[in-house]
Amino acid sequence: MSDEPADADGERRLVDAVLAGDAPAIDRWYRREHPSVWRLCLGFLADGAEAEDVAQDAMLKLHDRLDRWDRARPYAAWRNALVLNLCRDRLRRRAARERVEMEAPLPRELPDPARAAERGEVREMLQRALASLSPREREAFVLRELEGHATSEVALVLEVGESTVRSLLTLARRRLRELLGERLLGSSANDGGERG
Amino acid sequence: MEASVVEREDPLDALREAWRALDAPDPTADRDAVADPAERAALEWMRAAWGTLEAPPVRVPVLRRRRVRRSLALVPLAAAAGIAAALWLARSDEHASQPAESEPAPVAETLQPEVPATALAALERAEGGFELRHGSVRLIFVEPEPSAAESGDAR
């Protein structure tokens, strides 16, 4: 993330350079954007393999449509909206498969994200937890709770009111509490001191 | 001075003070709204897990948009050049197929308006220029007039 432009002007300059076909700028822009785009795809799709695929597609589309970015809007909101639409398209095509995957039960104890050795399991659990949410809940949850965007910005991207975003967040958190809460409270009660 | 005394004696003062001291919740602070321990634990686990995500290695593809756009912009030019070349060839063929013994027609007389609409035609015009015709499309090539500078009339 060292290539992250410090401000909106930096963002615009980088985009201008990309639009001008400046090869190093394109490379820098791509490397800077890809992790964010991939994370969003993973969050919206709750599927690692598909996230990689859609992220590549999204990067090409972003590059292709960069000249349509309205400079009056925040860049991140524009980018997130484009990624979101691509993910929604993908979701429509695989709705049935997702239902089948969710039938497998979660383990009694969740892996600890702080332990590097458990990263693979953590990611899998994360995907499954996200998959338990409805697509709309997931979109709001990922953008607001995980990516940390302001509620107003999330509302802009999802094209809904801020109150709707809050409702979606409440529903998402409730669902996650049902899925993970008891396991986490149980495990922290059992070995909380060990993890300190 | 007198007013402040009256204000202090107002029985609603304490209530007003308490009212002003109320901390309004931040409407954007959704994160802080989670009071349930199980819900908070779930949220914290999700955030921690999200923080450990590592994007797959970046493979920057060769992005050729600019080049593609340029090539697209050249398409009409290429098409026009192709048509011109075809018309030119047709004109050459017409000249080649003329019998050698026939008298070369005066330039002005080679204009033939009765050429079928679908046929290619290359028709000479007077004054060094010529006209290419394909159906209703007519391309007229005119030799430029020598400028004053070129013709040596300049001071």
Short mmCIF file of C-alpha atoms in Angstrom, two decimals:
data_model
loop_
_atom_site.label_atom_id
_atom_site.label_comp_id
_atom_site.label_asym_id
_atom_site.label_seq_id
_atom_site.Cartn_x
_atom_site.Cartn_y
_atom_site.Cartn_z
CA MET A 1 0.00 0.00 0.00
CA SER A 2 3.02 2.28 -0.15
CA ASP A 3 1.86 3.40 -3.57
CA GLU A 4 -1.38 4.71 -2.13
CA PRO A 5 -1.86 8.32 -3.20
CA ALA A 6 -1.88 10.51 -0.10
CA ASP A 7 -4.91 12.53 -1.17
CA ALA A 8 -7.59 13.01 -3.77
CA ASP A 9 -5.19 15.04 -5.93
CA GLY A 10 -2.73 12.18 -5.90
CA GLU A 11 -5.54 9.87 -6.88
CA ARG A 12 -6.50 12.06 -9.82
CA ARG A 13 -2.91 12.42 -10.96
CA LEU A 14 -2.45 8.68 -10.95
CA VAL A 15 -5.67 8.15 -12.86
CA ASP A 16 -4.67 10.81 -15.38
CA ALA A 17 -1.34 9.08 -15.91
CA VAL A 18 -3.12 5.75 -16.41
CA LEU A 19 -5.47 7.33 -18.91
CA ALA A 20 -2.52 8.81 -20.76
CA GLY A 21 -1.16 5.29 -21.17
CA ASP A 22 1.84 5.76 -18.89
CA ALA A 23 3.01 2.14 -18.45
CA PRO A 24 4.65 2.51 -14.99
CA ALA A 25 1.56 4.35 -13.74
CA ILE A 26 -0.70 1.59 -15.03
CA ASP A 27 1.43 -0.97 -13.25
CA ARG A 28 1.38 1.06 -10.02
CA TRP A 29 -2.37 1.63 -10.26
CA TYR A 30 -3.02 -2.04 -10.90
CA ARG A 31 -0.90 -3.22 -7.97
CA ARG A 32 -2.51 -0.68 -5.68
CA GLU A 33 -6.08 -1.46 -6.71
CA HIS A 34 -5.99 -5.20 -7.03
CA PRO A 35 -5.82 -6.11 -3.31
CA SER A 36 -8.80 -3.86 -2.51
CA VAL A 37 -10.79 -5.16 -5.45
CA TRP A 38 -9.99 -8.75 -4.60
CA ARG A 39 -11.00 -8.28 -0.97
CA LEU A 40 -14.30 -6.76 -2.04
CA CYS A 41 -14.92 -9.64 -4.41
CA LEU A 42 -14.15 -12.15 -1.69
CA GLY A 43 -16.46 -10.34 0.67
CA PHE A 44 -19.33 -10.02 -1.79
CA LEU A 45 -18.99 -13.51 -3.24
CA ALA A 46 -17.75 -15.41 -0.18
CA ASP A 47 -15.78 -17.67 -2.54
CA GLY A 48 -12.02 -17.48 -2.96
CA ALA A 49 -11.73 -18.96 -6.43
CA GLU A 50 -14.52 -16.87 -7.84
CA ALA A 51 -13.17 -13.80 -6.12
CA GLU A 52 -9.87 -14.14 -7.98
CA ASP A 53 -11.64 -14.60 -11.26
CA VAL A 54 -14.03 -11.69 -10.81
CA ALA A 55 -11.24 -9.49 -9.44
CA GLN A 56 -9.27 -9.91 -12.67
CA ASP A 57 -12.34 -9.13 -14.67
CA ALA A 58 -13.10 -6.14 -12.47
CA MET A 59 -9.58 -4.76 -12.87
CA LEU A 60 -9.85 -4.86 -16.65
CA LYS A 61 -13.26 -3.22 -16.56
CA LEU A 62 -12.05 -0.57 -14.14
CA HIS A 63 -9.17 0.25 -16.42
CA ASP A 64 -11.39 0.31 -19.44
CA ARG A 65 -13.92 2.62 -17.81
CA LEU A 66 -11.53 4.80 -15.88
CA ASP A 67 -12.28 7.74 -18.15
CA ARG A 68 -15.94 7.57 -17.07
CA TRP A 69 -15.12 8.18 -13.42
CA ASP A 70 -16.94 11.34 -12.36
CA ARG A 71 -14.28 13.33 -10.51
CA ALA A 72 -17.01 14.88 -8.36
CA ARG A 73 -17.59 11.48 -6.73
CA PRO A 74 -15.12 9.71 -4.46
CA TYR A 75 -13.01 7.30 -6.45
CA ALA A 76 -13.52 4.47 -3.96
CA ALA A 77 -17.29 4.76 -4.22
CA TRP A 78 -17.13 4.57 -8.02
CA ARG A 79 -14.77 1.60 -7.92
CA ASN A 80 -16.78 -0.23 -5.28
CA ALA A 81 -20.00 0.22 -7.23
CA LEU A 82 -18.44 -1.28 -10.35
CA VAL A 83 -17.01 -4.23 -8.42
CA LEU A 84 -20.32 -4.72 -6.68
CA ASN A 85 -22.23 -4.92 -9.95
CA LEU A 86 -19.86 -7.50 -11.34
CA CYS A 87 -20.18 -9.58 -8.19
CA ARG A 88 -23.95 -9.36 -8.33
CA ASP A 89 -23.90 -10.64 -11.89
CA ARG A 90 -21.76 -13.55 -10.80
CA LEU A 91 -23.95 -14.28 -7.82
CA ARG A 92 -27.06 -14.54 -9.94
CA ARG A 93 -25.40 -17.28 -11.91
CA ARG A 94 -24.38 -19.41 -8.98
CA ALA A 95 -27.21 -18.93 -6.45
CA ALA A 96 -28.17 -22.59 -6.39
CA ARG A 97 -24.65 -23.84 -5.68
CA GLU A 98 -24.26 -21.48 -2.74
CA ARG A 99 -27.25 -23.00 -0.98
CA VAL A 100 -25.74 -26.48 -1.19
CA GLU A 101 -22.39 -25.33 0.25
CA MET A 102 -24.05 -23.80 3.27
CA GLU A 103 -25.46 -27.11 4.38
CA ALA A 104 -22.12 -28.28 5.78
CA PRO A 105 -21.96 -27.56 9.53
CA LEU A 106 -19.37 -25.21 11.01
CA PRO A 107 -16.79 -26.67 13.41
CA ARG A 108 -17.46 -26.33 17.10
CA GLU A 109 -14.44 -24.05 17.59
CA LEU A 110 -13.38 -21.30 15.26
CA PRO A 111 -9.73 -20.81 14.27
CA ASP A 112 -7.85 -17.88 15.77
CA PRO A 113 -7.13 -15.16 13.15
CA ALA A 114 -4.04 -14.15 15.15
CA ARG A 115 -2.36 -17.49 14.47
CA ALA A 116 -0.62 -17.55 11.12
CA ALA A 117 -0.82 -21.34 10.99
CA GLU A 118 -4.59 -21.13 10.97
CA ARG A 119 -4.87 -18.60 8.13
CA GLY A 120 -6.30 -21.10 5.70
CA GLU A 121 -8.99 -22.18 8.13
CA VAL A 122 -9.70 -18.59 9.08
CA ARG A 123 -10.26 -17.67 5.48
CA GLU A 124 -12.53 -20.63 4.94
CA MET A 125 -14.57 -19.81 8.02
CA LEU A 126 -14.74 -16.19 7.00
CA GLN A 127 -16.09 -17.15 3.60
CA ARG A 128 -18.66 -19.44 5.13
CA ALA A 129 -19.75 -16.82 7.62
CA LEU A 130 -20.14 -14.28 4.82
CA ALA A 131 -21.99 -16.84 2.74
CA SER A 132 -24.55 -17.17 5.51
CA LEU A 133 -25.63 -13.59 4.89
CA SER A 134 -28.00 -12.53 2.17
CA PRO A 135 -26.24 -10.77 -0.72
CA ARG A 136 -27.53 -7.36 0.39
CA GLU A 137 -26.51 -7.92 4.00
CA ARG A 138 -23.13 -9.08 2.85
CA GLU A 139 -22.59 -6.02 0.68
CA ALA A 140 -23.45 -3.64 3.51
CA PHE A 141 -21.46 -5.62 6.05
CA VAL A 142 -18.31 -5.87 3.94
CA LEU A 143 -18.29 -2.22 2.97
CA ARG A 144 -19.18 -0.83 6.39
CA GLU A 145 -17.87 -3.25 9.00
CA LEU A 146 -14.94 -4.83 7.23
CA GLU A 147 -13.74 -2.17 4.79
CA GLY A 148 -14.67 0.64 7.16
CA HIS A 149 -16.46 2.96 4.73
CA ALA A 150 -18.85 5.52 6.16
CA THR A 151 -22.51 4.58 6.21
CA SER A 152 -23.28 7.44 3.82
CA GLU A 153 -20.72 6.12 1.34
CA VAL A 154 -22.09 2.60 1.60
CA ALA A 155 -25.57 3.95 0.94
CA LEU A 156 -24.22 5.71 -2.14
CA VAL A 157 -22.62 2.56 -3.49
CA LEU A 158 -25.62 0.34 -2.78
CA GLU A 159 -28.02 3.04 -3.98
CA VAL A 160 -30.18 2.77 -0.88
CA GLY A 161 -30.90 5.06 2.04
CA GLU A 162 -28.65 5.19 5.09
CA SER A 163 -31.42 3.74 7.24
CA THR A 164 -31.58 0.75 4.91
CA VAL A 165 -27.84 0.26 5.32
CA ARG A 166 -28.24 0.28 9.10
CA SER A 167 -31.06 -2.24 8.89
CA LEU A 168 -28.95 -4.50 6.70
CA LEU A 169 -26.07 -4.19 9.15
CA THR A 170 -28.29 -5.07 12.07
CA LEU A 171 -29.58 -8.15 10.30
CA ALA A 172 -26.09 -9.18 9.26
CA ARG A 173 -24.69 -8.82 12.75
CA ARG A 174 -27.58 -10.77 14.21
CA ARG A 175 -27.05 -13.59 11.76
CA LEU A 176 -23.33 -13.68 12.47
CA ARG A 177 -23.97 -13.67 16.18
CA GLU A 178 -26.15 -16.74 15.76
CA LEU A 179 -23.55 -18.43 13.63
CA LEU A 180 -20.34 -17.48 15.44
CA GLY A 181 -21.18 -15.80 18.71
CA GLU A 182 -21.72 -18.80 20.91
CA ARG A 183 -18.70 -20.60 19.52
CA LEU A 184 -16.50 -17.60 20.14
CA LEU A 185 -17.79 -16.91 23.62
CA GLY A 186 -17.43 -20.59 24.45
CA SER A 187 -13.87 -20.79 23.12
CA SER A 188 -12.79 -17.55 24.80
CA ALA A 189 -14.20 -18.81 28.10
CA ASN A 190 -12.30 -22.08 27.66
CA ASP A 191 -8.91 -20.77 26.59
CA GLY A 192 -9.13 -16.99 26.84
CA GLY A 193 -6.19 -16.80 29.21
CA GLU A 194 -4.00 -18.78 26.86
CA ARG A 195 -4.60 -16.36 23.96
CA GLY A 196 -4.25 -13.29 26.19
CA MET B 1 -26.54 39.83 37.39
CA GLU B 2 -30.12 39.82 38.40
CA ALA B 3 -31.05 37.67 35.43
CA SER B 4 -28.49 35.03 36.33
CA VAL B 5 -29.90 34.77 39.82
CA VAL B 6 -33.36 34.25 38.40
CA GLU B 7 -32.00 31.65 35.99
CA ARG B 8 -30.32 29.72 38.79
CA GLU B 9 -33.54 29.59 40.70
CA ASP B 10 -35.48 28.19 37.79
CA PRO B 11 -36.51 24.62 38.77
CA LEU B 12 -35.91 23.47 35.22
CA ASP B 13 -32.25 24.51 35.31
CA ALA B 14 -31.04 21.16 36.48
CA LEU B 15 -33.00 19.43 33.77
CA ARG B 16 -31.65 21.80 31.11
CA GLU B 17 -28.13 21.22 32.34
CA ALA B 18 -28.59 17.48 32.22
CA TRP B 19 -30.12 17.81 28.77
CA ARG B 20 -27.14 19.75 27.46
CA ALA B 21 -24.76 17.28 28.99
CA LEU B 22 -26.30 14.40 27.10
CA ASP B 23 -23.85 12.82 24.66
CA ALA B 24 -25.65 12.34 21.40
CA PRO B 25 -24.70 9.06 19.81
CA ASP B 26 -22.73 9.43 16.60
CA PRO B 27 -25.19 8.51 13.84
CA THR B 28 -22.38 7.03 11.78
CA ALA B 29 -20.95 4.98 14.63
CA ASP B 30 -22.55 1.67 13.78
CA ARG B 31 -19.58 -0.16 15.22
CA ASP B 32 -20.26 1.17 18.69
CA ALA B 33 -23.90 0.21 18.60
CA VAL B 34 -23.12 -3.44 19.31
CA ALA B 35 -23.85 -4.13 22.93
CA ASP B 36 -24.52 -7.86 22.88
CA PRO B 37 -21.32 -9.76 23.84
CA ALA B 38 -21.93 -12.60 21.40
CA GLU B 39 -22.58 -10.17 18.58
CA ARG B 40 -19.52 -8.14 19.48
CA ALA B 41 -17.39 -11.27 19.60
CA ALA B 42 -18.65 -12.32 16.18
CA LEU B 43 -17.95 -8.89 14.77
CA GLU B 44 -14.47 -8.74 16.24
CA TRP B 45 -13.65 -12.19 14.91
CA MET B 46 -14.85 -11.22 11.45
CA ARG B 47 -12.76 -8.04 11.48
CA ALA B 48 -9.70 -9.88 12.72
CA ALA B 49 -10.16 -12.55 10.08
CA TRP B 50 -10.64 -9.89 7.40
CA GLY B 51 -7.41 -8.24 8.49
CA THR B 52 -5.44 -11.43 7.88
CA LEU B 53 -6.57 -11.77 4.27
CA GLU B 54 -3.74 -11.74 1.80
CA ALA B 55 -4.57 -10.99 -1.79
CA PRO B 56 -3.24 -13.50 -4.33
CA PRO B 57 -0.10 -12.46 -6.24
CA VAL B 58 -0.84 -9.70 -8.69
CA ARG B 59 -0.50 -10.55 -12.34
CA VAL B 60 -0.60 -7.26 -14.17
CA PRO B 61 -1.93 -8.02 -17.62
CA VAL B 62 -0.83 -6.08 -20.66
CA LEU B 63 -3.44 -3.37 -20.85
CA ARG B 64 -3.76 -2.21 -24.42
CA ARG B 65 -6.73 0.06 -24.31
CA ARG B 66 -4.98 3.08 -25.75
CA ARG B 67 -3.53 1.06 -28.58
CA VAL B 68 -6.88 -0.55 -29.31
CA ARG B 69 -8.53 2.83 -29.43
CA ARG B 70 -5.97 4.15 -31.85
CA SER B 71 -6.41 1.15 -34.10
CA LEU B 72 -10.18 1.59 -33.97
CA ALA B 73 -9.79 5.20 -34.94
CA LEU B 74 -7.81 4.12 -38.00
CA VAL B 75 -10.52 1.77 -39.25
CA PRO B 76 -12.48 4.38 -41.24
CA LEU B 77 -9.23 5.66 -42.76
CA ALA B 78 -8.18 2.15 -43.70
CA ALA B 79 -11.59 1.47 -45.22
CA ALA B 80 -11.44 4.68 -47.24
CA ALA B 81 -7.96 3.81 -48.43
CA GLY B 82 -9.16 0.35 -49.44
CA ILE B 83 -12.05 1.76 -51.44
CA ALA B 84 -9.78 4.28 -53.11
CA ALA B 85 -7.33 1.53 -54.01
CA ALA B 86 -10.10 -0.63 -55.45
CA LEU B 87 -11.41 2.24 -57.50
CA TRP B 88 -7.91 3.02 -58.68
CA LEU B 89 -7.36 -0.57 -59.77
CA ALA B 90 -10.68 -0.58 -61.56
CA ARG B 91 -9.61 2.55 -63.38
CA SER B 92 -6.31 0.94 -64.36
CA ASP B 93 -8.11 -2.17 -65.64
CA GLU B 94 -10.40 -0.07 -67.73
CA HIS B 95 -7.45 1.63 -69.37
CA ALA B 96 -5.67 -1.68 -69.93
CA SER B 97 -8.71 -3.26 -71.57
CA GLN B 98 -9.07 -0.49 -74.14
CA PRO B 99 -8.01 -1.58 -77.65
CA ALA B 100 -4.62 -0.29 -78.61
CA GLU B 101 -5.70 0.92 -82.04
CA SER B 102 -8.56 3.00 -80.80
CA GLU B 103 -8.06 6.72 -80.75
CA PRO B 104 -7.55 8.01 -77.23
CA ALA B 105 -10.66 9.94 -76.42
CA PRO B 106 -10.37 13.53 -75.38
CA VAL B 107 -10.23 13.81 -71.63
CA ALA B 108 -13.50 15.66 -71.34
CA GLU B 109 -15.33 13.06 -73.42
CA THR B 110 -14.52 10.09 -71.19
CA LEU B 111 -17.19 11.13 -68.70
CA GLN B 112 -19.81 8.41 -68.99
CA PRO B 113 -22.91 9.02 -66.91
CA GLU B 114 -24.56 5.84 -68.21
CA VAL B 115 -22.28 3.56 -66.15
CA PRO B 116 -24.45 1.05 -64.18
CA ALA B 117 -25.01 1.93 -60.54
CA THR B 118 -23.15 -1.12 -59.22
CA ALA B 119 -20.12 -0.90 -61.48
CA LEU B 120 -16.82 0.67 -60.61
CA ALA B 121 -15.82 3.44 -62.92
CA ALA B 122 -12.82 5.64 -63.24
CA LEU B 123 -13.58 8.68 -65.28
CA GLU B 124 -11.07 11.21 -66.43
CA ARG B 125 -11.70 14.85 -65.98
CA ALA B 126 -10.09 17.76 -67.63
CA GLU B 127 -7.35 19.92 -66.10
CA GLY B 128 -5.29 16.99 -64.74
CA GLY B 129 -7.85 15.85 -62.17
CA PHE B 130 -10.01 12.74 -62.36
CA GLU B 131 -13.17 11.31 -60.93
CA LEU B 132 -13.80 7.82 -59.45
CA ARG B 133 -17.35 6.57 -59.32
CA HIS B 134 -18.96 3.58 -57.64
CA GLY B 135 -22.72 3.61 -57.87
CA SER B 136 -23.87 6.89 -56.47
CA VAL B 137 -20.53 7.59 -54.77
CA ARG B 138 -18.21 9.95 -56.59
CA LEU B 139 -14.68 10.77 -55.54
CA ILE B 140 -13.21 13.72 -57.38
CA PHE B 141 -9.44 14.15 -57.22
CA VAL B 142 -8.23 17.57 -58.28
CA GLU B 143 -4.63 18.57 -58.79
CA PRO B 144 -3.87 21.49 -56.50
CA GLU B 145 -3.24 24.83 -58.15
CA PRO B 146 0.41 25.84 -57.85
CA SER B 147 0.66 28.52 -55.23
CA ALA B 148 2.18 31.88 -55.95
CA ALA B 149 5.29 30.95 -54.03
CA GLU B 150 5.68 27.67 -55.93
CA SER B 151 5.19 29.28 -59.29
CA GLY B 152 7.89 31.82 -58.58
CA ASP B 153 5.56 34.84 -58.47
CA ALA B 154 6.53 35.72 -54.96
CA ARG B 155 8.35 39.02 -54.58
#
